[in-house]
mmCIF file of C-alpha atoms in Angstrom:
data_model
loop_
_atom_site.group_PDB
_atom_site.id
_atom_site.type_symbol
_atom_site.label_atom_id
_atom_site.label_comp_id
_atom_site.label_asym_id
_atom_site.label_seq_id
_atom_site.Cartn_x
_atom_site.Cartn_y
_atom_site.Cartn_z
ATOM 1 C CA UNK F 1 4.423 -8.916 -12.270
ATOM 2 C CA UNK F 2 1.966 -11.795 -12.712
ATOM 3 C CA UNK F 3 -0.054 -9.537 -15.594
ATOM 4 C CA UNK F 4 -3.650 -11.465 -15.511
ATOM 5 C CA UNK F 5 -3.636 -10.765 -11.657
ATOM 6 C CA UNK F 6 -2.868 -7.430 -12.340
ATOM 7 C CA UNK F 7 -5.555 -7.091 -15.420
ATOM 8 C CA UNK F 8 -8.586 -8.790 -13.783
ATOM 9 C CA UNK F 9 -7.533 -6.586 -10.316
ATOM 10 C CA UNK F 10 -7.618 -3.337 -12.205
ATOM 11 C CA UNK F 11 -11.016 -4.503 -13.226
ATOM 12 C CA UNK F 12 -12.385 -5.564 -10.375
ATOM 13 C CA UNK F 13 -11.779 -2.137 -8.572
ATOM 14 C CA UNK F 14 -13.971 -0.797 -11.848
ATOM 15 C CA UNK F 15 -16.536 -3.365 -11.496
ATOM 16 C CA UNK F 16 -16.887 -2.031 -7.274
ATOM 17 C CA UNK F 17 -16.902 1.511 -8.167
ATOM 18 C CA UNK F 18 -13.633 2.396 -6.221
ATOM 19 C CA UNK F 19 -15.822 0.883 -3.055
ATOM 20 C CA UNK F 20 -12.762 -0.315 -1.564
ATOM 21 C CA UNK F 21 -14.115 -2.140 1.051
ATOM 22 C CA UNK F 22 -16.047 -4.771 -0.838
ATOM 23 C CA UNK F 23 -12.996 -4.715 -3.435
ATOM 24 C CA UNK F 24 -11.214 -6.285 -0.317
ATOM 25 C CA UNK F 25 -13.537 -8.491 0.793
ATOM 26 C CA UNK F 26 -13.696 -9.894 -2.544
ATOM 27 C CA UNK F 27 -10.342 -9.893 -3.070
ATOM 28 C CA UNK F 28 -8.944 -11.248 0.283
ATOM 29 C CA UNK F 29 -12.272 -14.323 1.085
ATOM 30 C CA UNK F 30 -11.358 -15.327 -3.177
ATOM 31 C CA UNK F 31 -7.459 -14.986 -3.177
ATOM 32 C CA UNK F 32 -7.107 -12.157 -5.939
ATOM 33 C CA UNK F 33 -8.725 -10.840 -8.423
ATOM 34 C CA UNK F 34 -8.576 -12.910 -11.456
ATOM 35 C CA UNK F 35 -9.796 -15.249 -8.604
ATOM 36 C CA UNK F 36 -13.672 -13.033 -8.395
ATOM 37 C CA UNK F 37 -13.408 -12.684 -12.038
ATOM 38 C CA UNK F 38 -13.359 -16.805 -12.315
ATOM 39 C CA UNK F 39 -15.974 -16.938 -9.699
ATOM 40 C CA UNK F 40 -18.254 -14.033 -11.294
ATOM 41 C CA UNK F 41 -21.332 -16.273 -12.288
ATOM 42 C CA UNK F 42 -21.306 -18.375 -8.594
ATOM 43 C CA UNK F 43 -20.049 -15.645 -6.356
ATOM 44 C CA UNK F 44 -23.146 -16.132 -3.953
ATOM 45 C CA UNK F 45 -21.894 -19.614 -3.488
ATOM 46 C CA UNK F 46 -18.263 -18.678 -2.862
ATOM 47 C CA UNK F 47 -18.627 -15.882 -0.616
ATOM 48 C CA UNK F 48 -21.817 -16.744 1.869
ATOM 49 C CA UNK F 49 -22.900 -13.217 2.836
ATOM 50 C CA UNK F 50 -22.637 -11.683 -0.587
ATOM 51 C CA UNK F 51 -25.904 -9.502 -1.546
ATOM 52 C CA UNK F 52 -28.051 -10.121 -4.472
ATOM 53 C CA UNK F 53 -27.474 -6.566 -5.716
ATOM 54 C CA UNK F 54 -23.238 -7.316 -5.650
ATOM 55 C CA UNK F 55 -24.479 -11.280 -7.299
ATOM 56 C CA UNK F 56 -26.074 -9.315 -9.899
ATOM 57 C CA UNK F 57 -23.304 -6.615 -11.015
ATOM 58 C CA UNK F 58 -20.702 -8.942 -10.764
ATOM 59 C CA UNK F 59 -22.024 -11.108 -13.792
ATOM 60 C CA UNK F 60 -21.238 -8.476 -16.318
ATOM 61 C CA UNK F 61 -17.521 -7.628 -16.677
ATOM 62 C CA UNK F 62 -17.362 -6.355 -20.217
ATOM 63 C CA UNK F 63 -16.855 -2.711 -19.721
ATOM 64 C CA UNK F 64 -14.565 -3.510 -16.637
ATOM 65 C CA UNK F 65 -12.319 -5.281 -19.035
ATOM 66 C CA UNK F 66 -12.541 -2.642 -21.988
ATOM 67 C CA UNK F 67 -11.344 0.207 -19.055
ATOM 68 C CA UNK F 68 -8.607 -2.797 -17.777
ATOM 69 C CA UNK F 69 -7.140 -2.846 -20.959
ATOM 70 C CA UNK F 70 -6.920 0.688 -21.865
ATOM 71 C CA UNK F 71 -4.866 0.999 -17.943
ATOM 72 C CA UNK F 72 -2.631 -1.817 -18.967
ATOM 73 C CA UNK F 73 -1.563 0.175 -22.320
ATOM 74 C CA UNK F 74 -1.232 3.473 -20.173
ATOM 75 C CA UNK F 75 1.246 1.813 -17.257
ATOM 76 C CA UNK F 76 2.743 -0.112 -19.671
ATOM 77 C CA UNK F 77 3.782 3.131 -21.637
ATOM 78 C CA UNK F 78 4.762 5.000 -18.910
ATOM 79 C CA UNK F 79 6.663 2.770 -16.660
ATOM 80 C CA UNK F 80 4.627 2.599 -14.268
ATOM 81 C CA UNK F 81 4.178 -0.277 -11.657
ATOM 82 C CA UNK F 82 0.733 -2.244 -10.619
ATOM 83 C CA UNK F 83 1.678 -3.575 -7.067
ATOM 84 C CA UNK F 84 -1.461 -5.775 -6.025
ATOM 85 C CA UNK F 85 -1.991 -6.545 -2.519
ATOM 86 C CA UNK F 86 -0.425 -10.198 -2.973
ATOM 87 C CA UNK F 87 2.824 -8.716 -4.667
ATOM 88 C CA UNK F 88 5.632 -9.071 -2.399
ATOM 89 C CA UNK F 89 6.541 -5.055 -3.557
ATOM 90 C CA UNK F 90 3.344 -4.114 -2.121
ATOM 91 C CA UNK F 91 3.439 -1.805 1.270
ATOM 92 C CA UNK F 92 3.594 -4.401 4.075
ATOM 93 C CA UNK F 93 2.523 -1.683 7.103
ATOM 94 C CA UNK F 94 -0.104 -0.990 4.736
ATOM 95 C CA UNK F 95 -1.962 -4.809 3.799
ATOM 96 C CA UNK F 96 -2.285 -5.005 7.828
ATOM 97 C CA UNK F 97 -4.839 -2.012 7.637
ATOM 98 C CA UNK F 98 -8.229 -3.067 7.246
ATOM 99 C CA UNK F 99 -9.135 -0.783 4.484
ATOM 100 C CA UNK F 100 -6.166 -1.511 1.987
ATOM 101 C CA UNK F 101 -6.507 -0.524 -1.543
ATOM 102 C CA UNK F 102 -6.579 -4.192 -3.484
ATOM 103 C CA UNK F 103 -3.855 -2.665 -5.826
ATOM 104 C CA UNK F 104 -1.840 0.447 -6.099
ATOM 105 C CA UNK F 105 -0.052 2.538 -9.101
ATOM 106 C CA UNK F 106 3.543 3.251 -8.197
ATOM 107 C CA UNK F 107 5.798 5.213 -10.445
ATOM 108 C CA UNK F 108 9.611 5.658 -8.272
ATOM 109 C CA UNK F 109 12.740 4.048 -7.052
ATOM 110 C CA UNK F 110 12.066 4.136 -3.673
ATOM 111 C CA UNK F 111 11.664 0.861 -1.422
ATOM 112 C CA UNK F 112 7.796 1.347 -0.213
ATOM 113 C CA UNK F 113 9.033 -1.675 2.630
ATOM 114 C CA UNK F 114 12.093 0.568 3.945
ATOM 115 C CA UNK F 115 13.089 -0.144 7.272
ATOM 116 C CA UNK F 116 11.916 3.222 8.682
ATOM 117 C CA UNK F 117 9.072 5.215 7.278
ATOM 118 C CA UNK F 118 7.194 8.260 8.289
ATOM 119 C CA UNK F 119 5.219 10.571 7.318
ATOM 120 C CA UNK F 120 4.788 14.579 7.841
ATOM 121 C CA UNK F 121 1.462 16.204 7.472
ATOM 122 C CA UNK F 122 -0.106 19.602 8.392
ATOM 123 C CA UNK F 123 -2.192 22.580 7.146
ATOM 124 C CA UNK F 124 -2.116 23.370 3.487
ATOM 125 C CA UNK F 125 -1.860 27.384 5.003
ATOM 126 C CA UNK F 126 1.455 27.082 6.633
ATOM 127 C CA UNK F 127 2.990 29.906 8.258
ATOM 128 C CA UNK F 128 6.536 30.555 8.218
ATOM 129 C CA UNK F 129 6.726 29.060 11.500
ATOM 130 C CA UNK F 130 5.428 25.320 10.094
ATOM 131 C CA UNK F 131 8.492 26.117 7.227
ATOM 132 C CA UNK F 132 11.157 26.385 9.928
ATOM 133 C CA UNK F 133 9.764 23.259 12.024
ATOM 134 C CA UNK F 134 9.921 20.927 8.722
ATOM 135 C CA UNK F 135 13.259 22.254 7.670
ATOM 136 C CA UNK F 136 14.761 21.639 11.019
ATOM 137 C CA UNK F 137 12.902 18.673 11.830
ATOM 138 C CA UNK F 138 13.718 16.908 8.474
ATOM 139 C CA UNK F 139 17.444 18.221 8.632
ATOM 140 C CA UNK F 140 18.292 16.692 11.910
ATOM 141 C CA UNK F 141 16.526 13.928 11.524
ATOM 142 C CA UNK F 142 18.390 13.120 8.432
ATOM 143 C CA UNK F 143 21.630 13.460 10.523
ATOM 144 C CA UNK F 144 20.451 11.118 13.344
ATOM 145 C CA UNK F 145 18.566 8.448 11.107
ATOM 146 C CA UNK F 146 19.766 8.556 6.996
ATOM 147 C CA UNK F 147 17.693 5.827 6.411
ATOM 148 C CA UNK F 148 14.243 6.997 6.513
ATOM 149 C CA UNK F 149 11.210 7.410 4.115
ATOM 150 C CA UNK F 150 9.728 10.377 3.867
ATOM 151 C CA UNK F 151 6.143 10.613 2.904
ATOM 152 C CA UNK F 152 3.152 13.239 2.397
ATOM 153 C CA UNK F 153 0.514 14.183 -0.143
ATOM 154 C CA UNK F 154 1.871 16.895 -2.731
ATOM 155 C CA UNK F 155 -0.893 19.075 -1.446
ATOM 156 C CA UNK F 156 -0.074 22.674 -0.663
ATOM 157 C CA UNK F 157 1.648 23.928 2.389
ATOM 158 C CA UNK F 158 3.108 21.363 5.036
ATOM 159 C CA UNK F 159 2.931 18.468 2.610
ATOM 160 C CA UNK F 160 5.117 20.059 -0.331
ATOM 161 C CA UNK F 161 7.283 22.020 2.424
ATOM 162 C CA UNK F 162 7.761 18.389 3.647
ATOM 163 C CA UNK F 163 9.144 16.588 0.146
ATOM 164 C CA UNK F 164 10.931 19.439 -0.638
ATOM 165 C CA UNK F 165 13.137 19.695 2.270
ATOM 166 C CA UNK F 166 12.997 15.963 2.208
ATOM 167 C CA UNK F 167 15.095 16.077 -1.268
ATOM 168 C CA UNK F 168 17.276 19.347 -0.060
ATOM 169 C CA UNK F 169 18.268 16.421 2.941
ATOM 170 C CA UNK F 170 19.234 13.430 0.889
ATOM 171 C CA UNK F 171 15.935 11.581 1.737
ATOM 172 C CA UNK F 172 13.673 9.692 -0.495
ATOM 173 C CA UNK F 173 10.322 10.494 -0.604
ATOM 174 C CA UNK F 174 6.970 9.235 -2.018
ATOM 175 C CA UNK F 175 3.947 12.032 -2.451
ATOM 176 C CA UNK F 176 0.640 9.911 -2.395
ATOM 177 C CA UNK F 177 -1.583 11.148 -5.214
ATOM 178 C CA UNK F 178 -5.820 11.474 -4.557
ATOM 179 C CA UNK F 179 -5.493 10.987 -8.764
ATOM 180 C CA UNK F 180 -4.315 9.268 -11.252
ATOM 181 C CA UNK F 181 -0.894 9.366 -12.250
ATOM 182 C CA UNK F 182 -1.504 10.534 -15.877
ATOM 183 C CA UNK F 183 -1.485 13.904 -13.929
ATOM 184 C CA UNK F 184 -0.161 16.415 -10.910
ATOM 185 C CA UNK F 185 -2.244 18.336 -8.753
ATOM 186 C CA UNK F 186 -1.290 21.316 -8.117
ATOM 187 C CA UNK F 187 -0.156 21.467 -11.369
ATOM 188 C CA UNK F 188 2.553 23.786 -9.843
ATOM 189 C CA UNK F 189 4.491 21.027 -8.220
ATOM 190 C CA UNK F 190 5.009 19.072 -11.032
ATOM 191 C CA UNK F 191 8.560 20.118 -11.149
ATOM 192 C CA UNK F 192 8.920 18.850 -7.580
ATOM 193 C CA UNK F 193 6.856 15.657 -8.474
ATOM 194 C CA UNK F 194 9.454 15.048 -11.546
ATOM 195 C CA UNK F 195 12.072 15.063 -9.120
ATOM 196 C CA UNK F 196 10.501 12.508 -6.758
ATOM 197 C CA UNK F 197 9.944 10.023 -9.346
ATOM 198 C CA UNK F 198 14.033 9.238 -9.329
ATOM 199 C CA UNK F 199 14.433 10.455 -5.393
ATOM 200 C CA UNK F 200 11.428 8.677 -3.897
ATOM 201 C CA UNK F 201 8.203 7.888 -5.923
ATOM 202 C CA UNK F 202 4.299 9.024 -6.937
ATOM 203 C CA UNK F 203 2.025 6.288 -5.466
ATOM 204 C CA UNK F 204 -2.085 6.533 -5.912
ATOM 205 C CA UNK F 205 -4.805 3.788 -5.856
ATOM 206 C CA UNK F 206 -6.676 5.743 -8.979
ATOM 207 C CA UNK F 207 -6.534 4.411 -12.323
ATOM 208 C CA UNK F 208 -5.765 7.323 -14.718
ATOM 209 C CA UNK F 209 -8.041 10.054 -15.552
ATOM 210 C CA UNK F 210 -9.458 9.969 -12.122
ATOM 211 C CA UNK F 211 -10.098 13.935 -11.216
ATOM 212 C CA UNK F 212 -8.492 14.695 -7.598
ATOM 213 C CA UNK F 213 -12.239 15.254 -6.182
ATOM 214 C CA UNK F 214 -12.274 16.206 -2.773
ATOM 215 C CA UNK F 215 -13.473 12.731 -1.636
ATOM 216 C CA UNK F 216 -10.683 11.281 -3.109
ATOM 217 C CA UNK F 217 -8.245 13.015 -0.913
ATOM 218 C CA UNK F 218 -10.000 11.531 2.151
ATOM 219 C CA UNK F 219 -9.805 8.661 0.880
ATOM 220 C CA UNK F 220 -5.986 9.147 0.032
ATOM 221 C CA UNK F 221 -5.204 10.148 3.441
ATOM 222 C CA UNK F 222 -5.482 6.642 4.820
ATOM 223 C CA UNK F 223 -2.717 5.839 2.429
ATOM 224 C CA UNK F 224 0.013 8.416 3.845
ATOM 225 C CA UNK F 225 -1.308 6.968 7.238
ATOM 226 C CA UNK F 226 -0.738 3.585 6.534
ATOM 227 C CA UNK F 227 2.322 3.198 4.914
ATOM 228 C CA UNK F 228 3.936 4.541 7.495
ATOM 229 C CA UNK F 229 5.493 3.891 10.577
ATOM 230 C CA UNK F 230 4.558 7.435 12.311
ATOM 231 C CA UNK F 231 3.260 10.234 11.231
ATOM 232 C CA UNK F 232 3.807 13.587 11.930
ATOM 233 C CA UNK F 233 1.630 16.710 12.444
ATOM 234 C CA UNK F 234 2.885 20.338 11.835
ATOM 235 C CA UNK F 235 0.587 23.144 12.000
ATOM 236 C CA UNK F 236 -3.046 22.001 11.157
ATOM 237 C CA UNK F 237 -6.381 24.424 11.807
ATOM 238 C CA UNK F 238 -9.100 23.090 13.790
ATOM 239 C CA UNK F 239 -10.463 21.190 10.946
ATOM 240 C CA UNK F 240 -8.144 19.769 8.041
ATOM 241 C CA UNK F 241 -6.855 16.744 6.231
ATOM 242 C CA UNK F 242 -3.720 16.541 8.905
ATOM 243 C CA UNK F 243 -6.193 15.917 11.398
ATOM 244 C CA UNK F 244 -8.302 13.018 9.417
ATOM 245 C CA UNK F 245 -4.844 11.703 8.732
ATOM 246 C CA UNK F 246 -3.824 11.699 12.465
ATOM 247 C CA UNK F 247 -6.953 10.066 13.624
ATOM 248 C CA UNK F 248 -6.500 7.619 10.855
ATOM 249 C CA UNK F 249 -2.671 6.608 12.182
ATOM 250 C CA UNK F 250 -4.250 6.089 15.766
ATOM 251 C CA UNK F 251 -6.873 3.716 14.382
ATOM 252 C CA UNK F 252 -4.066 1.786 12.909
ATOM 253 C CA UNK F 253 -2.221 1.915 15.919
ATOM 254 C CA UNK F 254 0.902 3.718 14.590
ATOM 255 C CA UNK F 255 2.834 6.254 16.579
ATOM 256 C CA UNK F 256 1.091 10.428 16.138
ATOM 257 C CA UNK F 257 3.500 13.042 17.170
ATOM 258 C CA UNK F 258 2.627 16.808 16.625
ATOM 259 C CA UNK F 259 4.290 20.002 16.904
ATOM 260 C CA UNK F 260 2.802 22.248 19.660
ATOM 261 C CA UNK F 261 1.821 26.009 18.496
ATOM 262 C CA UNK F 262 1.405 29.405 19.987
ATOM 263 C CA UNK F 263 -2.280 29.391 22.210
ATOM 264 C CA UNK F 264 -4.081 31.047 19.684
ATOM 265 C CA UNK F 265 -2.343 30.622 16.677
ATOM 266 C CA UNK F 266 -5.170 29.701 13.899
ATOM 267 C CA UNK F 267 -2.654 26.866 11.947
ATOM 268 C CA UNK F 268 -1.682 25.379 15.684
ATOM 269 C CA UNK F 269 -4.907 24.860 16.796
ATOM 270 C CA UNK F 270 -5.557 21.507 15.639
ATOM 271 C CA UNK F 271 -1.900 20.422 16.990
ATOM 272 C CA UNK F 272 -2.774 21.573 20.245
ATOM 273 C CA UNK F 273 -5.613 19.625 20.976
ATOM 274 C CA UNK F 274 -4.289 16.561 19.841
ATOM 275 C CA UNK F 275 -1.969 17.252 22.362
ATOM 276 C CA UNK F 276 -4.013 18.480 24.884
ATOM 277 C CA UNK F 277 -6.482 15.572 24.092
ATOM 278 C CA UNK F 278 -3.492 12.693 24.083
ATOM 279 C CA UNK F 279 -3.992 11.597 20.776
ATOM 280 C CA UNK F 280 -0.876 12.821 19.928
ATOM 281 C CA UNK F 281 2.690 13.109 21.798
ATOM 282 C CA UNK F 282 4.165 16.117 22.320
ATOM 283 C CA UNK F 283 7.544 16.809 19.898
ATOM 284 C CA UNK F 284 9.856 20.307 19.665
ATOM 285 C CA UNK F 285 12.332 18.050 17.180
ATOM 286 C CA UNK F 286 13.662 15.082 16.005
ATOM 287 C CA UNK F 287 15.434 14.349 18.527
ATOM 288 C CA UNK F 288 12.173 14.120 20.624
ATOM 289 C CA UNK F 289 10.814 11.991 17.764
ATOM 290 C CA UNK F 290 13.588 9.511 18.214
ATOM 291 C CA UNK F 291 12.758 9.103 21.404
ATOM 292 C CA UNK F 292 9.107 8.775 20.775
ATOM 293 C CA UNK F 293 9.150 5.971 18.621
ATOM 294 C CA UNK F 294 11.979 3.830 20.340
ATOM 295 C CA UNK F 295 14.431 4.537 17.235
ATOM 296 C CA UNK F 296 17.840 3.960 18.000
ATOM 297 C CA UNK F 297 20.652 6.802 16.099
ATOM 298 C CA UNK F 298 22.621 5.438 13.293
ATOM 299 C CA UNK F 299 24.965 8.475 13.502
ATOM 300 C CA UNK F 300 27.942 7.031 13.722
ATOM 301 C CA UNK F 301 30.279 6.521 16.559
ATOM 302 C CA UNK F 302 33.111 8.339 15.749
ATOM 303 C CA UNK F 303 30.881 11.503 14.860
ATOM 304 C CA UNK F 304 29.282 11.404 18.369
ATOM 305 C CA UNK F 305 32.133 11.429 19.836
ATOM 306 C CA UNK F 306 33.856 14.465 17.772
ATOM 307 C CA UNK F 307 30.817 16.212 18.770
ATOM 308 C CA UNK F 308 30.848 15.360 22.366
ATOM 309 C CA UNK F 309 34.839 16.097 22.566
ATOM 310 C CA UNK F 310 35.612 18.542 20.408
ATOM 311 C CA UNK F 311 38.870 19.962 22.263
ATOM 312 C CA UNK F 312 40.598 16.755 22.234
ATOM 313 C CA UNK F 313 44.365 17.004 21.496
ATOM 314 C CA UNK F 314 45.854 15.092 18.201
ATOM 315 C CA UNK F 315 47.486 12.746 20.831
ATOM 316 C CA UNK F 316 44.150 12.681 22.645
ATOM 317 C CA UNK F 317 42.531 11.372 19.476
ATOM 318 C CA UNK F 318 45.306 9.367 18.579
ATOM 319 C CA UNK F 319 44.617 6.959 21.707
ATOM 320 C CA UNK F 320 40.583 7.116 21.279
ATOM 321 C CA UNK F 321 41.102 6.202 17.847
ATOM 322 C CA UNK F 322 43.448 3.281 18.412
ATOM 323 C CA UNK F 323 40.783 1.836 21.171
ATOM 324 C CA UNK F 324 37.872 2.290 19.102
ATOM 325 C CA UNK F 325 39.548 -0.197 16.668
ATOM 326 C CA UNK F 326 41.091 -2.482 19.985
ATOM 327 C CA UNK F 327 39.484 -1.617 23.163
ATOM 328 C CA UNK F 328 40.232 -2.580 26.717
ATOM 329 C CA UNK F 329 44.374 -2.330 25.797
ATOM 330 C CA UNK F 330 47.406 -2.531 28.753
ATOM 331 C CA UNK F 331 49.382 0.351 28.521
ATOM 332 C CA UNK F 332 52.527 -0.900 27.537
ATOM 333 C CA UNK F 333 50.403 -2.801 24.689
ATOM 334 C CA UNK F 334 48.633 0.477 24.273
ATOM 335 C CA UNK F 335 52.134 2.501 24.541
ATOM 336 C CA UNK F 336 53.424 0.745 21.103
ATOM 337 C CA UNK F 337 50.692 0.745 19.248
ATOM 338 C CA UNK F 338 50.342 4.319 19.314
ATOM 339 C CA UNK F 339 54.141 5.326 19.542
ATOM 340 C CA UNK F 340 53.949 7.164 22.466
ATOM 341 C CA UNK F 341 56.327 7.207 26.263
ATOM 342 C CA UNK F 342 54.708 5.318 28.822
ATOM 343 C CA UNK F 343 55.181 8.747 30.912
ATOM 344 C CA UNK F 344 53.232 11.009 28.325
ATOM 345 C CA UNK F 345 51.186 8.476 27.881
ATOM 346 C CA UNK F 346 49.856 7.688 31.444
ATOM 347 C CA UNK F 347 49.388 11.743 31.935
ATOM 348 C CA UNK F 348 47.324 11.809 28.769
ATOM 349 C CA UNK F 349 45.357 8.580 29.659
ATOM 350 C CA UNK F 350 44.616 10.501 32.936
ATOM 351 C CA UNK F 351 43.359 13.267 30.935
ATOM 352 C CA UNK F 352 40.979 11.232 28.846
ATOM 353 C CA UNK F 353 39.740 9.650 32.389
ATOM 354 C CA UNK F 354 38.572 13.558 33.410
ATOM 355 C CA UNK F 355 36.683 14.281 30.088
ATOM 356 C CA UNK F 356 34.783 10.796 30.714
ATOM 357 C CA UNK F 357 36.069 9.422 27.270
ATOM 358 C CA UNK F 358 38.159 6.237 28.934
ATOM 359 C CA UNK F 359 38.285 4.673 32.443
ATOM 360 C CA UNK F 360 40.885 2.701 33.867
ATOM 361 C CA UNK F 361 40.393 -1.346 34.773
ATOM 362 C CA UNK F 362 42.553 -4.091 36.914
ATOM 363 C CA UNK F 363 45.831 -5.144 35.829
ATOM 364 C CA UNK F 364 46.189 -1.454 34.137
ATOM 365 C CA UNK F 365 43.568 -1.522 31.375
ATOM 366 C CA UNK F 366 42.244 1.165 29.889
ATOM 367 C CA UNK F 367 38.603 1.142 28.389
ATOM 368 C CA UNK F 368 37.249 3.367 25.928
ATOM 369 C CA UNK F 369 33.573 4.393 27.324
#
């Protein structure tokens, strides 16, 4: 990492007061932050609009620089990585939003640019019925797509359920802090969190000993959103953070999906009139997420077809398997390869031409469908 970018970006987010919009405006009209530092006694001339008020603070850096270089020390001790928004390493689906952090604090493994990313939010109250829609949800979707992020907040409820189940899969996920990393809240996930760090990754835009106020998990929220490719809702109240979260994604223009709940139901509420309201599309599993967002399967052939035949005859599979590696074979070519009569071979072809698995073409062909 380019560590001057990274020092004079830590302090500019100091010298803004976390204001993240006018970090980014500064940060995007001067190329960076070292950039606004450089420019900090003529920023009215460099950036046309800026206020007196914003010309005035931004003269003084000292104490920006004293709390910069007590955050180098701590990331720098624990391992932890400063991805500015110019570092290649930094979420791409996440610059496009118009309120990017100007820098985030990443400690994991996990690629934060994998192909396929999503996120699963919900009610921090979730009812056993939430439980069993992540847990099936997350399972199959692991068996129809391996490679897929899985992201969420750490909070309570839907979020944890979410990384946990994530992990059980095979999955790497990233829980997006509303702190600094020089902590866990709930402190009761930290044992999860641990786990993460080598199976996905912790990822905030607070410098450390930043409190988890409640603003800050608003303000977090837009994070899970925008890293992400989707996100989906699983039980949610009429009010909560799944819902800020949701209206968030839309605003970015990502795909929302919910869960539907029980008319009534206090935690399925909030799904149900994102449904109702179309700001969300309708899902019962993963399947129907699939579907939702245009992803293709990368199960792989031979398992979809195990699945979809499962009475198929050693001899059966013997053929199948020999035109999955060759396809569109004569029969006498077909006949050697796989050691078998012509006679038995023809009755078995017509066999495999009931089940749907091969049809015959001109010139006595046989193509695996």
């Amino acid at each position: 990492m380019n560590e001057q970018e990274v020092f004079y970006t830590i302090a500019l987010t100091r010298m803004t007061g976390f204001n993240s919009q006018m970090a980014l405006q500064l940060y995007q009209e001067l190329g960076g932050g070292q950039s606004v530092y450089e420019h900090r006694l003529d920023i009215g001339d460099a950036i046309a609009d800026c206020s007196p008020q914003l010309v005035e603070n931004l003269r003084n850096w000292d104490d920006a620089l004293k709390r910069a270089t007590v955050e180098m020390e701590f990331v720098t001790k624990h391992n932890i990585q400063v991805l500015t928004m110019n570092a290649p390493n930094y979420p791409a689906r996440l610059r496009e939003c118009p309120d990017a952090p100007v820098l985030l604090y990443y400690k994991g493994l996990a690629d934060l640019n994998q192909q396929r990313v999503v996120d699963i939010v919900g009610t921090r109250h979730c009812t056993t019925y939430g439980q069993d829609l992540v847990r099936r949800f997350v399972t199959r979707l692991r068996e129809l797509c391996p490679d897929v992020l899985i992201a969420s907040g750490l909070a309570y409820g839907i979020d944890i359920c979410a990384h946990r189940e994530a992990l059980a899969a095979g999955y790497d996920t990233v829980g997006v802090l509303a702190h600094g990393l020089d902590q866990i809240y709930p402190a009761r996930h930290r044992q999860t969190a641990a786990t993460m760090v080598s199976h996905g990754g912790l990822l905030t835009e607070y410098m450390s000993q930043t409190e988890p106020i409640a603003n800050n998990f608003r303000q977090r929220n837009r994070i899970v959103a925008g890293i992400s490719d989707a996100t989906v809702v699983v039980e949610s109240a009429f009010k909560g953070g799944a819902l800020i979260t949701a209206r968030i994604a839309q605003d970015y223009g990502r795909d929302v999906l919910a869960f539907p709940g029980p008319v009534g139901a206090q935690y399925s509420e909030g799904c149900n009139n994102l449904i109702r309201d179309n700001k969300a599309g309708l899902i019962t599993s993963a399947d129907d997420f699939m579907s939702a967002v245009g992803w293709q399967s990368q199960k792989p052939k031979e398992a979809v077809e195990r699945q979809l035949f499962p009475n198929m005859t050693a001899e059966e599979q013997a053929v199948v398997s020999q035109l999955q590696q060759t396809n569109d074979l004569q029969l006498n070519i077909l006949s050697v390869k796989v050691n078998m009569p012509i006679g038995q071979l023809t009755a078995l072809l017509f066999q495999l031409e009931m089940k749907g698995v091969v049809r015959s073409l001109a010139g006595g062909t046989y193509h695996l469908l």
